[in-house]
Short mmCIF file of C-alpha atoms and ligand atoms in Angstrom, two decimals:
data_model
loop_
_atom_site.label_atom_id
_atom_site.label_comp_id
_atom_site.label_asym_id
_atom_site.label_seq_id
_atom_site.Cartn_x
_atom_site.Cartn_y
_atom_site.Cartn_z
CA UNK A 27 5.08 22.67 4.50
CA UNK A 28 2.77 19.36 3.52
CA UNK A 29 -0.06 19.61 1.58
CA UNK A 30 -1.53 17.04 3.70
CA UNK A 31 -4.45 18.19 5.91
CA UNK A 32 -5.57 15.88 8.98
CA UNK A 33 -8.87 17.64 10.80
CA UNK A 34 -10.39 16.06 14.05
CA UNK A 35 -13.55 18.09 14.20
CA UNK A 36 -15.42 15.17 13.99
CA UNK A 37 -14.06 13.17 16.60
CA UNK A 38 -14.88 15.99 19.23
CA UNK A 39 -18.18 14.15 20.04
CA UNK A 40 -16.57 11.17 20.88
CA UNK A 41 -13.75 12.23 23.01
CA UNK A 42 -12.67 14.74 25.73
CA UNK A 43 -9.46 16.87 25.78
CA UNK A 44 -7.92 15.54 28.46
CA UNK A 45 -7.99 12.01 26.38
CA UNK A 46 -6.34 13.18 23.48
CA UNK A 47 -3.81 14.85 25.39
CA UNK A 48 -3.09 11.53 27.32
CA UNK A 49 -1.63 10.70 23.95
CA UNK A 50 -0.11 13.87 22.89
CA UNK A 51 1.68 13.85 25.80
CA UNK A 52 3.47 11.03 24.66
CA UNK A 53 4.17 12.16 20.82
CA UNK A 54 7.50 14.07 21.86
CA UNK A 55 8.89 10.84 23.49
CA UNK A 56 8.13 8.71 20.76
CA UNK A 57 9.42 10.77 18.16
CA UNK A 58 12.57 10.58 19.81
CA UNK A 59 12.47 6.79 20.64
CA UNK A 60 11.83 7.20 16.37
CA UNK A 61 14.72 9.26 15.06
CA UNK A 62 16.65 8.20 18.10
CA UNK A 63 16.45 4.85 16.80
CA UNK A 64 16.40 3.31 20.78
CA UNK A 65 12.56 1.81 20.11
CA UNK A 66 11.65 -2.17 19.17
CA UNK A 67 12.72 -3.59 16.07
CA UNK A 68 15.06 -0.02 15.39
CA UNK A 69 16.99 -2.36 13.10
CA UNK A 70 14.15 -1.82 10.73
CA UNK A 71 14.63 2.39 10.50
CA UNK A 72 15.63 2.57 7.25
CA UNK A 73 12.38 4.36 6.01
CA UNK A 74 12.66 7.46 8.04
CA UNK A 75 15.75 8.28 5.95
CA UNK A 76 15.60 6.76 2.94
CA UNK A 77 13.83 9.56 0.76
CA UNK A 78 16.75 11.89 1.38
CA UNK A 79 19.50 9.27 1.19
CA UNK A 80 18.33 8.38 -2.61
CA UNK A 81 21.04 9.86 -4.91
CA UNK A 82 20.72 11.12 -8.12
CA UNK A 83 23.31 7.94 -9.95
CA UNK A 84 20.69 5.65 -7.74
CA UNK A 85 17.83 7.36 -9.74
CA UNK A 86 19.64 7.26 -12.97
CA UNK A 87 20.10 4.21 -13.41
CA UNK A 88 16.37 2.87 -11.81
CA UNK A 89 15.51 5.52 -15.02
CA UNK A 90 17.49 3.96 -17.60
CA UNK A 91 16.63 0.52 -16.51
CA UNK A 92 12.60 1.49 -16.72
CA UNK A 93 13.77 2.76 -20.59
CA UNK A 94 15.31 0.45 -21.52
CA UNK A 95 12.37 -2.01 -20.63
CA UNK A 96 9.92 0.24 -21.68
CA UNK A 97 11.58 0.23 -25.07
CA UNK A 98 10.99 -3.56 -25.28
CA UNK A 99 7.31 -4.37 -23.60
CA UNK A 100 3.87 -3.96 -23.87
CA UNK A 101 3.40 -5.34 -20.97
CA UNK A 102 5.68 -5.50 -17.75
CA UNK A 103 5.07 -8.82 -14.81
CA UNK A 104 5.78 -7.46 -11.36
CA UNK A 105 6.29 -10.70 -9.18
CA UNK A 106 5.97 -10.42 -5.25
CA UNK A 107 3.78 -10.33 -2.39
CA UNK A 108 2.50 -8.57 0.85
CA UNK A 109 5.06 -5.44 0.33
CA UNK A 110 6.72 -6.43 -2.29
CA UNK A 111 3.80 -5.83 -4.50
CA UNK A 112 1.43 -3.54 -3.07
CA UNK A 113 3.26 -0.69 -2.92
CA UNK A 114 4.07 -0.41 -6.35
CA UNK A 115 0.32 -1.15 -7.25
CA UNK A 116 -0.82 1.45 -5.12
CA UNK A 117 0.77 4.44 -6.56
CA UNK A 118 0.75 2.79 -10.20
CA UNK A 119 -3.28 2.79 -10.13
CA UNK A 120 -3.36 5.48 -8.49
CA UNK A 121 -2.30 7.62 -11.10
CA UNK A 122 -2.64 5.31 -14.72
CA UNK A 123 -5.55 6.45 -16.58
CA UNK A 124 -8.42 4.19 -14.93
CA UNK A 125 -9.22 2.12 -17.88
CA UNK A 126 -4.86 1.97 -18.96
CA UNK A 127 -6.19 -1.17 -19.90
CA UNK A 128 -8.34 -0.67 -22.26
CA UNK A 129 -6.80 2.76 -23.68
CA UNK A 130 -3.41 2.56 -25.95
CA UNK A 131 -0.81 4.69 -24.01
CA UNK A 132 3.08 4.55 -24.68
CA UNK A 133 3.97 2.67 -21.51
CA UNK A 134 3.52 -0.69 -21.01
CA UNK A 135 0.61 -2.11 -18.80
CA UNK A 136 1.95 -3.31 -15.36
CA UNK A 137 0.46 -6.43 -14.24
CA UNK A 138 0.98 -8.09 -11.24
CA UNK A 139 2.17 -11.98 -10.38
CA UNK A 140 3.17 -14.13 -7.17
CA UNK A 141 0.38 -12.51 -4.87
CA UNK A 142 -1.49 -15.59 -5.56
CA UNK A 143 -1.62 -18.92 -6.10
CA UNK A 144 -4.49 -19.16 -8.29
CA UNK A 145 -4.42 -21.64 -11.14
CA UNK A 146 -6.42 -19.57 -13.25
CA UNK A 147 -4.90 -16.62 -13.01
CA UNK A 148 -1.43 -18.22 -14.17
CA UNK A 149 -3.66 -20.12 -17.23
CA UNK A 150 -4.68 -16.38 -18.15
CA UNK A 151 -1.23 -14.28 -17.25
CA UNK A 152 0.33 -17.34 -19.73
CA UNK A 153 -2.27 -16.64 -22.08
CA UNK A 154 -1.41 -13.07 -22.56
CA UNK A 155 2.27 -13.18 -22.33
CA UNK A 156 1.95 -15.85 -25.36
CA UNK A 157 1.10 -13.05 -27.39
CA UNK A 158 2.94 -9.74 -25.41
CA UNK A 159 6.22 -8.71 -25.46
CA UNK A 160 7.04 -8.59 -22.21
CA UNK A 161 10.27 -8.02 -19.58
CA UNK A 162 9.37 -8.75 -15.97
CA UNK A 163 10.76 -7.94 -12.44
CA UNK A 164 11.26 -10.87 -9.71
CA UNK A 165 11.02 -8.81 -6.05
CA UNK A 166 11.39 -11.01 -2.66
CA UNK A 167 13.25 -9.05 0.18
CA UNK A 168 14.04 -12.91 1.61
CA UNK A 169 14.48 -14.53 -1.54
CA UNK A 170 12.22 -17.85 -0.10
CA UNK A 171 8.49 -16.75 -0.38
CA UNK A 172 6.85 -19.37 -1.93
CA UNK A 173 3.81 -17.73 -3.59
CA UNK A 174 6.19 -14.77 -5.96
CA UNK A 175 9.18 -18.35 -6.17
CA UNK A 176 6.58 -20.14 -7.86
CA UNK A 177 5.11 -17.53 -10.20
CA UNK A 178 8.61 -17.28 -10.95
CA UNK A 179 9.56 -20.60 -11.88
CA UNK A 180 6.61 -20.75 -14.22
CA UNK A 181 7.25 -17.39 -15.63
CA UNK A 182 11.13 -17.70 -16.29
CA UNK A 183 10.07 -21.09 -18.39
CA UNK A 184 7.91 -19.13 -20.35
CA UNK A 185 10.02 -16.32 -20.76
CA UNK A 186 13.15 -18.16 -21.78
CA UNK A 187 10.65 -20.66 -24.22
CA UNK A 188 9.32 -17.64 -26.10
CA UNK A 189 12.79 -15.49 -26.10
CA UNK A 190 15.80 -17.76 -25.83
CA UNK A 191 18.08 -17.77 -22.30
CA UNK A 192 20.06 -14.63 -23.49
CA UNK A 193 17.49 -12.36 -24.21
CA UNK A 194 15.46 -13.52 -21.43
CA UNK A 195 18.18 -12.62 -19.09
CA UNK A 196 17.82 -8.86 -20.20
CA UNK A 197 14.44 -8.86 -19.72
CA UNK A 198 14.23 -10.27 -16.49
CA UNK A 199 15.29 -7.68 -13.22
CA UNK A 200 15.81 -9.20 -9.66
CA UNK A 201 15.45 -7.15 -6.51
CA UNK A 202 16.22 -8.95 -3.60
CA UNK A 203 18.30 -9.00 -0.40
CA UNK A 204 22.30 -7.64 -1.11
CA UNK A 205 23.76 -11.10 -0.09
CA UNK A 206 20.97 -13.84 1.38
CA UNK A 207 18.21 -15.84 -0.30
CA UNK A 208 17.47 -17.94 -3.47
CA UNK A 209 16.41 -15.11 -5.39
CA UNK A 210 19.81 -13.92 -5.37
CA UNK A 211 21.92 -16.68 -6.23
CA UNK A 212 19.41 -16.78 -9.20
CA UNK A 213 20.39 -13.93 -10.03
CA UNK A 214 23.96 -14.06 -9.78
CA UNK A 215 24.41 -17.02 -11.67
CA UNK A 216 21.94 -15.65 -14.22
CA UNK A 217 23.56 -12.79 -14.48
CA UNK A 218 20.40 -10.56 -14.32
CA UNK A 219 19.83 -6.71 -13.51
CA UNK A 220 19.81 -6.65 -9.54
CA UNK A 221 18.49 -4.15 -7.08
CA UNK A 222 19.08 -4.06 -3.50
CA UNK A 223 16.43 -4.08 -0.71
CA UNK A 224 18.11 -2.66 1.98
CA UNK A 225 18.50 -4.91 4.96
CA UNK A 226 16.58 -1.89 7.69
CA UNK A 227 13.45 -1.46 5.31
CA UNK A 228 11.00 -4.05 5.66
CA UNK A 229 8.59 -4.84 3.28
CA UNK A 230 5.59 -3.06 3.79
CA UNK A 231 7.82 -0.37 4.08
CA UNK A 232 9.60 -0.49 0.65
CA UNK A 233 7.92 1.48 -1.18
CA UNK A 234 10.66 3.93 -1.86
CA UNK A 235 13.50 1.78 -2.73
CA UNK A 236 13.84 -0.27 -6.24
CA UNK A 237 10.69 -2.29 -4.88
CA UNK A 238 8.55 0.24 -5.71
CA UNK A 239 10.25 2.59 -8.00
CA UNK A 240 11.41 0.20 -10.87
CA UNK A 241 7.79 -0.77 -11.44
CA UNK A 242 6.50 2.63 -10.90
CA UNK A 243 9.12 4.19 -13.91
CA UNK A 244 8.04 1.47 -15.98
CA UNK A 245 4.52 2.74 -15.87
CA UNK A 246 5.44 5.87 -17.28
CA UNK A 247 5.35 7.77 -13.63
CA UNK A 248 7.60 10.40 -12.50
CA UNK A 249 9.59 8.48 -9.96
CA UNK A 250 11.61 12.12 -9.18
CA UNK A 251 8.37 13.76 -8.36
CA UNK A 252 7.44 10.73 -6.02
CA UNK A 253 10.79 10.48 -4.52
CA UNK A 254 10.69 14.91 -3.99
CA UNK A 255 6.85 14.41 -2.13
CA UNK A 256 8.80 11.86 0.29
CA UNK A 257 11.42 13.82 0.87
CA UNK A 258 9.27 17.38 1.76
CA UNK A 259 7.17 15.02 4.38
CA UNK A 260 10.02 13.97 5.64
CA UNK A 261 12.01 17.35 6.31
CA UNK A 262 8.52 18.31 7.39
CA UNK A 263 8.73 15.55 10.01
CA UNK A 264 11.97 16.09 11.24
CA UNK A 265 11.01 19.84 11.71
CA UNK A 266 7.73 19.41 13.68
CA UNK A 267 8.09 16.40 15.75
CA UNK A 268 5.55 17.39 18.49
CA UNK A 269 1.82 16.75 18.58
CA UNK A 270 0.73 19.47 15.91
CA UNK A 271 2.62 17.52 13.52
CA UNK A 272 0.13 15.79 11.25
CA UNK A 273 0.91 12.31 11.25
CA UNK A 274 1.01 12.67 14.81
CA UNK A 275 -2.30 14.05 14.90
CA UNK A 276 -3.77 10.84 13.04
CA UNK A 277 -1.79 8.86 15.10
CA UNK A 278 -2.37 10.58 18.79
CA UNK A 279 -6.60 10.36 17.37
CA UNK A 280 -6.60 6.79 15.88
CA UNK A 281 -5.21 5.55 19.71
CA UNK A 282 -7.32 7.32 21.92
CA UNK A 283 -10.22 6.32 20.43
CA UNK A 284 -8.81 2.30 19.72
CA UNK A 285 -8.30 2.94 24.03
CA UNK A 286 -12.69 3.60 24.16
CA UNK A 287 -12.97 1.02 21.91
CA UNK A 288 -13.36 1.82 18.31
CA UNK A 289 -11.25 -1.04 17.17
CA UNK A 290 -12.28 -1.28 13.78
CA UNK A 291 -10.75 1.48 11.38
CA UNK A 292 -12.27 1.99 8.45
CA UNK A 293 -9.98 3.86 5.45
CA UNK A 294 -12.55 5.36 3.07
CA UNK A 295 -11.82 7.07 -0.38
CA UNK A 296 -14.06 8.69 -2.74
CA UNK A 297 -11.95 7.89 -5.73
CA UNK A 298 -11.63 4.51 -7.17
CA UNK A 299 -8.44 5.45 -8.29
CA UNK A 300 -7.39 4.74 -4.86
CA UNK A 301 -8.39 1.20 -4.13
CA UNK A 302 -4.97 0.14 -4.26
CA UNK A 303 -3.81 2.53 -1.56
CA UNK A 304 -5.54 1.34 0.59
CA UNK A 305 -4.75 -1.86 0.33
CA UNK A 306 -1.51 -1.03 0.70
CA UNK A 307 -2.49 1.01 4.00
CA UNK A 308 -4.31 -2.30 5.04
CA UNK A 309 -0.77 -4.11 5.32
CA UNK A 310 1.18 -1.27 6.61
CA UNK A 311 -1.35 -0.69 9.55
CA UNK A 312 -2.75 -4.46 9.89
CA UNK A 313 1.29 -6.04 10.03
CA UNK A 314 2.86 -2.92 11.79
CA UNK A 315 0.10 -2.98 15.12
CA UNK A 316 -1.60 -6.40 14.91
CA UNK A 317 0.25 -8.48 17.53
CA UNK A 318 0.10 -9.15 21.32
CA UNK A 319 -3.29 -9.68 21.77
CA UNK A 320 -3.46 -5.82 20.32
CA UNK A 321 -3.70 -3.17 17.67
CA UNK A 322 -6.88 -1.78 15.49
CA UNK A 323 -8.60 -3.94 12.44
CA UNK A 324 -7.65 -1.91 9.37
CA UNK A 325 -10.71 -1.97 6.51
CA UNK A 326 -11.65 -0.15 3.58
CA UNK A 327 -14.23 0.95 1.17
CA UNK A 328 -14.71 3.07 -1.79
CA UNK A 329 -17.21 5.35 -1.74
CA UNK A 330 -19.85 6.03 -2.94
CA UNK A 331 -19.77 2.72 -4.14
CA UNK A 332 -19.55 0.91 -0.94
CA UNK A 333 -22.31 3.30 0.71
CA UNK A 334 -24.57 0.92 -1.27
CA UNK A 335 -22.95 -2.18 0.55
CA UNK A 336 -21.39 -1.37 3.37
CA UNK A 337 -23.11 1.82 4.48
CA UNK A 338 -25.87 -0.08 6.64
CA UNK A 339 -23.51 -1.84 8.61
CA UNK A 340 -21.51 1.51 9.69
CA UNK A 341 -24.52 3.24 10.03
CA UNK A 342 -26.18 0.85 12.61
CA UNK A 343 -24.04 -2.10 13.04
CA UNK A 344 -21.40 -2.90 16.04
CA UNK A 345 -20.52 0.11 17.45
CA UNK A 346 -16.75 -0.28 17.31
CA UNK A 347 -16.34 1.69 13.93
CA UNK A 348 -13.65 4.65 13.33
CA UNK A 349 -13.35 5.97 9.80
CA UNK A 350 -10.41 7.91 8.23
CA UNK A 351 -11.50 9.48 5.21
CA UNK A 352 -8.86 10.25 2.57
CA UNK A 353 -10.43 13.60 0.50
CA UNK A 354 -9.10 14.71 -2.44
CA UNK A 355 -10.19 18.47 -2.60
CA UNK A 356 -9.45 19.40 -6.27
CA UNK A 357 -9.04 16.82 -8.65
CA UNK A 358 -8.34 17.39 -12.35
CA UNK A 359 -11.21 17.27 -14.30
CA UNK A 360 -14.15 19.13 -14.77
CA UNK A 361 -17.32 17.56 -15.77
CA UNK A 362 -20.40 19.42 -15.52
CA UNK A 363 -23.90 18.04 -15.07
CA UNK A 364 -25.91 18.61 -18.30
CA UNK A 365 -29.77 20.64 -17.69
CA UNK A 366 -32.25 18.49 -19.12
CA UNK A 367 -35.64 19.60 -20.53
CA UNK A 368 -37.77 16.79 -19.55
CA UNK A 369 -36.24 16.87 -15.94
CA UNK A 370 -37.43 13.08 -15.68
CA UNK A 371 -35.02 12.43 -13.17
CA UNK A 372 -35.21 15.54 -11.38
CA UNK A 373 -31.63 16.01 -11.45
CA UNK A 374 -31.78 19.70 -12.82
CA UNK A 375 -31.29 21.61 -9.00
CA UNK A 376 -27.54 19.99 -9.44
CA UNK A 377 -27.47 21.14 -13.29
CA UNK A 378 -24.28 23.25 -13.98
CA UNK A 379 -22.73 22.06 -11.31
CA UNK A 380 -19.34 19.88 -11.32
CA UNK A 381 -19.61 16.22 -10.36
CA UNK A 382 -16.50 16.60 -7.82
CA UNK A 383 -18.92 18.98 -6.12
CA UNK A 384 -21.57 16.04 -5.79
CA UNK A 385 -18.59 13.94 -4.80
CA UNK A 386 -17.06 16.19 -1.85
CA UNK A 387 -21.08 16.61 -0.88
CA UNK A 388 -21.38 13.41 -0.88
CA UNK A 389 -18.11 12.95 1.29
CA UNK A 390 -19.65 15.85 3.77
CA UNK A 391 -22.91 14.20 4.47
CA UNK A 392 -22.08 11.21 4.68
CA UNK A 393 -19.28 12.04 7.53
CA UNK A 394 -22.47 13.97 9.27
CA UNK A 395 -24.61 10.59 8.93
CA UNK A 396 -22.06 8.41 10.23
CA UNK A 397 -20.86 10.37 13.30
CA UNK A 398 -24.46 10.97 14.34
CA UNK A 399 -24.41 7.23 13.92
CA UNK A 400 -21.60 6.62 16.58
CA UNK A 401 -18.75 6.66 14.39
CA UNK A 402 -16.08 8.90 14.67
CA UNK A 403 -14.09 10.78 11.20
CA UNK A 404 -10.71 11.75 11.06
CA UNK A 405 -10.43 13.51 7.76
CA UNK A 406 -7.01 13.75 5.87
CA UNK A 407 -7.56 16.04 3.13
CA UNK A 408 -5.01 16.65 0.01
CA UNK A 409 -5.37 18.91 -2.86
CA UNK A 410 -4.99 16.51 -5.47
CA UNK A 411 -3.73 13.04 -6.79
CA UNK A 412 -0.53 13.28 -8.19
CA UNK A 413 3.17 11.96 -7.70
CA UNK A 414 4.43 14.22 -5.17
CA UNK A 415 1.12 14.03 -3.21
CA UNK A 416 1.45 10.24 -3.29
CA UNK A 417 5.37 10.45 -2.51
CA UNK A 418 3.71 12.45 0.93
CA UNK A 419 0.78 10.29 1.72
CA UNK A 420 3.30 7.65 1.61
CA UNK A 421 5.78 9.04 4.28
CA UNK A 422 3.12 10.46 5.78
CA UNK A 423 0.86 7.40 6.60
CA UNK A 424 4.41 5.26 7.42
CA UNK A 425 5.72 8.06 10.21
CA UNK A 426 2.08 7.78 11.40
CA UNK A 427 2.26 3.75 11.50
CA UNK A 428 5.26 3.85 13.14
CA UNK A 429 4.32 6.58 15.82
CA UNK A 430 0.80 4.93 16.60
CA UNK A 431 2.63 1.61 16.98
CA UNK A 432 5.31 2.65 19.47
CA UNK A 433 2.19 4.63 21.26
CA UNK A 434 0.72 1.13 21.24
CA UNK A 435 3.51 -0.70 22.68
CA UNK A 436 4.33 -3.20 19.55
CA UNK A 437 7.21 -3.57 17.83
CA UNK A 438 5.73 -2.13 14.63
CA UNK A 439 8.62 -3.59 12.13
CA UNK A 440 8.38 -7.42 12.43
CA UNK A 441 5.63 -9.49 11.30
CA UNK A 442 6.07 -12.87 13.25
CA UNK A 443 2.34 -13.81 12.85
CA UNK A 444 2.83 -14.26 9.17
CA UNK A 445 4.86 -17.31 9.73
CA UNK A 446 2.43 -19.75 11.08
CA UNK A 447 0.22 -20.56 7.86
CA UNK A 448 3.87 -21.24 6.10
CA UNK A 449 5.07 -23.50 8.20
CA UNK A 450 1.48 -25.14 7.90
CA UNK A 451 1.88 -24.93 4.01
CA UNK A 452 4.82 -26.33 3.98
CA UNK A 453 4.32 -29.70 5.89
CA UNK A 454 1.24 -30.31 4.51
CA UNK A 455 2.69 -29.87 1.34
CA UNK A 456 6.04 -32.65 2.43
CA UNK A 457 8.42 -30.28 2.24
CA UNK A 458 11.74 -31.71 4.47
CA UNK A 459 12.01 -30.76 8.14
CA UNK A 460 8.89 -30.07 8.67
CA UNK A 461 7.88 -34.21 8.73
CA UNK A 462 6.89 -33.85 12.32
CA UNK A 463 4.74 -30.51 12.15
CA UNK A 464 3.19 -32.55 8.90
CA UNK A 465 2.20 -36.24 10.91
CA UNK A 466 1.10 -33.53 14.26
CA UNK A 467 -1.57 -31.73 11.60
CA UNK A 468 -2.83 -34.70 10.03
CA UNK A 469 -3.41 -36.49 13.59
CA UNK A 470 -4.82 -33.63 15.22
CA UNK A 471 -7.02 -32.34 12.26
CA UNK A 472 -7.48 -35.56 10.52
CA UNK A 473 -10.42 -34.33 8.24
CA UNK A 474 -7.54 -32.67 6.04
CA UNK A 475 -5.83 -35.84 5.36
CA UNK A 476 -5.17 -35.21 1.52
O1 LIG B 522 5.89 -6.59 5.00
C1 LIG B 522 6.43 -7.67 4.88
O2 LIG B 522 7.56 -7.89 5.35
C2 LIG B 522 5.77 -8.81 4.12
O3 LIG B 522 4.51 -8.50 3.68
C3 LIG B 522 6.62 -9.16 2.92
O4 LIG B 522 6.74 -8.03 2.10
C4 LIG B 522 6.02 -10.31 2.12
O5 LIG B 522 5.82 -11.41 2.95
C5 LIG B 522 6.95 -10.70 0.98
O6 LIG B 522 8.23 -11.03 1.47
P1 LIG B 522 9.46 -11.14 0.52
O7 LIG B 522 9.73 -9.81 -0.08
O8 LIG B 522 10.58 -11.58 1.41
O9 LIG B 522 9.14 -12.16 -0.54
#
């Protein structure tokens, strides 16, 4: 059974029975189009097995790679982009310490390169590794994307500068395609450590393979207890693929109201912790139904935080707002409010009590606010943060993605949107073959002559 809770109460205002079961109708059929593997873009099914298909040497040796690293770094680079990056960031801040940073713990700090192009931020990453040890992982499913190629090239100098080419080697891991792309003829003639991403998992939905769980062992996180939440969500799916299945349920809700035209989704959390998440979420939702003229605009704010930002806007603003609220029921700690004598601040009716209690309170009436406000809540609740919770949400919120997509009628597994600011890029930039493109942008938008 999941721990993963998904309640609808509050979207009851908003729509009728016989609209929700237009789309629960359908959840049998696309489950089947799913595991059946007859949907668009089924080359890209690798996900729905891939938890149970990891085998123990395959987890081995990710473990004795992340030693053996961790042995030798204080700090560990993870280069790559759009899914090969967020993933792994994700679940990493989602359960470091919050200030890992700051705090001296025996794993190294994972930082992150090649998700942008920022000058800066190289002048600063350079500026720490000067004075680090470090070992760092190159990830690019294609091999060719330019952002994580040229953090590379700049990183590899400095690595081989500051360690020789032999040790550098060791420290440097390459996960890439098993035969195409730059990135692995690197890596061959380099002779580095290579992982495989497997040619039917796309990026945003790599997570669970090296991708995501070489950087996540190097952070000290128990990749077994990750992989084991995965796996339970994923016998859980095969076992209840009908409409009381939960990521059907967030699916079947999130479409029927996009079709009465809440087209906005908002993913709310109450826990800093994860900001990351849903970032990744953003990609896996925003690539996976975004196409056609279609799909729902995935957002997301922390709250409280964003209550002081954001909260007028989904209070009163457009009325095209959903929120999905991720609440974590019990987490760890327990901090009590302290009475105070002088009661200046008037805070003594909440004295004694914890400040998760303030925090789910806060979550409560702040659901009642905004759905008296027009906007609907789907509420996913899970008892805690930890790796096997994370290792469900994951396989969770991807089986959802995928059914909510088909239900859409996208192709949820390609991303052919994403190629028309490279191709820009690269002729502005002169890069051969794409002379024509490059003389057609400079006469039709002549202002960005460089
Ligand atoms: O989901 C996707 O496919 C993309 O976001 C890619 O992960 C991203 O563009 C990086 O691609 P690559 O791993 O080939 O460098």
């Amino acid at each position: 059974m999941t721990d993963i809770k998904v309640e609808l109460g509050q979207i009851k205002n908003f729509v009728s029975d016989n609209q929700i079961d237009t789309y629960n109708k359908k959840i049998q059929g696309t489950f089947r189009t799913i595991y059946g593997r007859t949907g668009a873009g089924n080359d890209f099914l690798g996900w729905v097995d891939l938890p149970s298909s990891i085998t123990a040497e395959f987890m081995a040796d990710i473990k004795n790679k992340a030693e053996e690293l961790r042995k030798k770094s204080e700090v560990f680079v993870v280069i790559g982009i759009g899914g090969s990056y967020l993933g792994a960031r994700a679940v990493i801040e989602a359960l470091v310490n919050h200030f890992s940073n700051l705090v001296k713990t025996d794993s190294p700090k994972v930082i992150f390169a090649g998700h942008t192009m920022s000058e800066d931020y190289m002048a600063d990453l350079l500026k720490l590794l000067d004075s680090k040890d470090y070992s760092m992982t190159m990830i690019s499913k294609s091999g060719t994307t330019t952002e994580p190629a040229v953090a590379f090239r700049i990183l590899k100098n400095h690595i081989e500068k500051k360690y020789g080419k032999e040790e550098a080697r060791k420290r440097i891991v390459a996960i890439t395609d098993k035969a195409k792309g730059a990135l692995k003829v690197l890596a061959d003639n380099e002779g580095y450590k290579t992982y495989v991403v497997p040619d039917n998992v796309g990026g945003r939905y790599s997570v669970l393979t090296p991708v995501g769980l070489l950087p996540i062992a190097v952070a000290g996180i128990d990749i077994e207890k990750f992989i084991g939440g995965a796996q339970l969500m994923e016998r859980y799916c095969i076992e209840n693929q009908n409409e009381s299945n939960v990521a059907a349920k967030y699916a079947v809700a999130r479409q029927t109201l996009y079709h009465l035209g809440k087209t906005n989704e908002i993913l709310v959390n109450y826990e800093p912790r994860l900001q990351y998440f849903s970032e990744w979420w953003k990609q896996l939702y925003g690539e996976s139904e975004g196409k056609d003229g279609k799909g729902i605009f995935p957002a997301s704010v922390t709250f409280t935080t964003d209550l002081h930002s954001m909260g007028q806007y989904i209070q009163e603003g457009l009325r095209n707002l959903m929120e999905t609220v991720i609440s974590v029921e019990n987490p760890d700690s327990d901090i009590r409010i302290p009475e105070d004598d002088a009661n200046l601040d008037q805070l003594n009716y909440i004295a004694g009590r914890r400040l998760s209690e303030v925090n789910l309170t806060a979550e409560k009436a702040t659901i009642l606010a905004h759905v008296d406000g027009g906007v609907p809540n789907i509420r996913i609740a899970v008892p805690r943060i930890d790796a096997d919770i994370m290792g469900q949400l994951i396989y969770f919120f991807e089986m959802a993605c995928a059914l909510s997509g088909y239900m859409l009628e996208v192709n949820p597994f390609n991303q052919p949107g994403v190629e028309a600011y490279k191709k820009n890029m690269f002729a502005l930039l002169g890069k051969a073959g794409y002379e024509e493109l490059r003389e057609k942008l400079l006469e039709e938008r002549g202002e960005m002559r460089d």
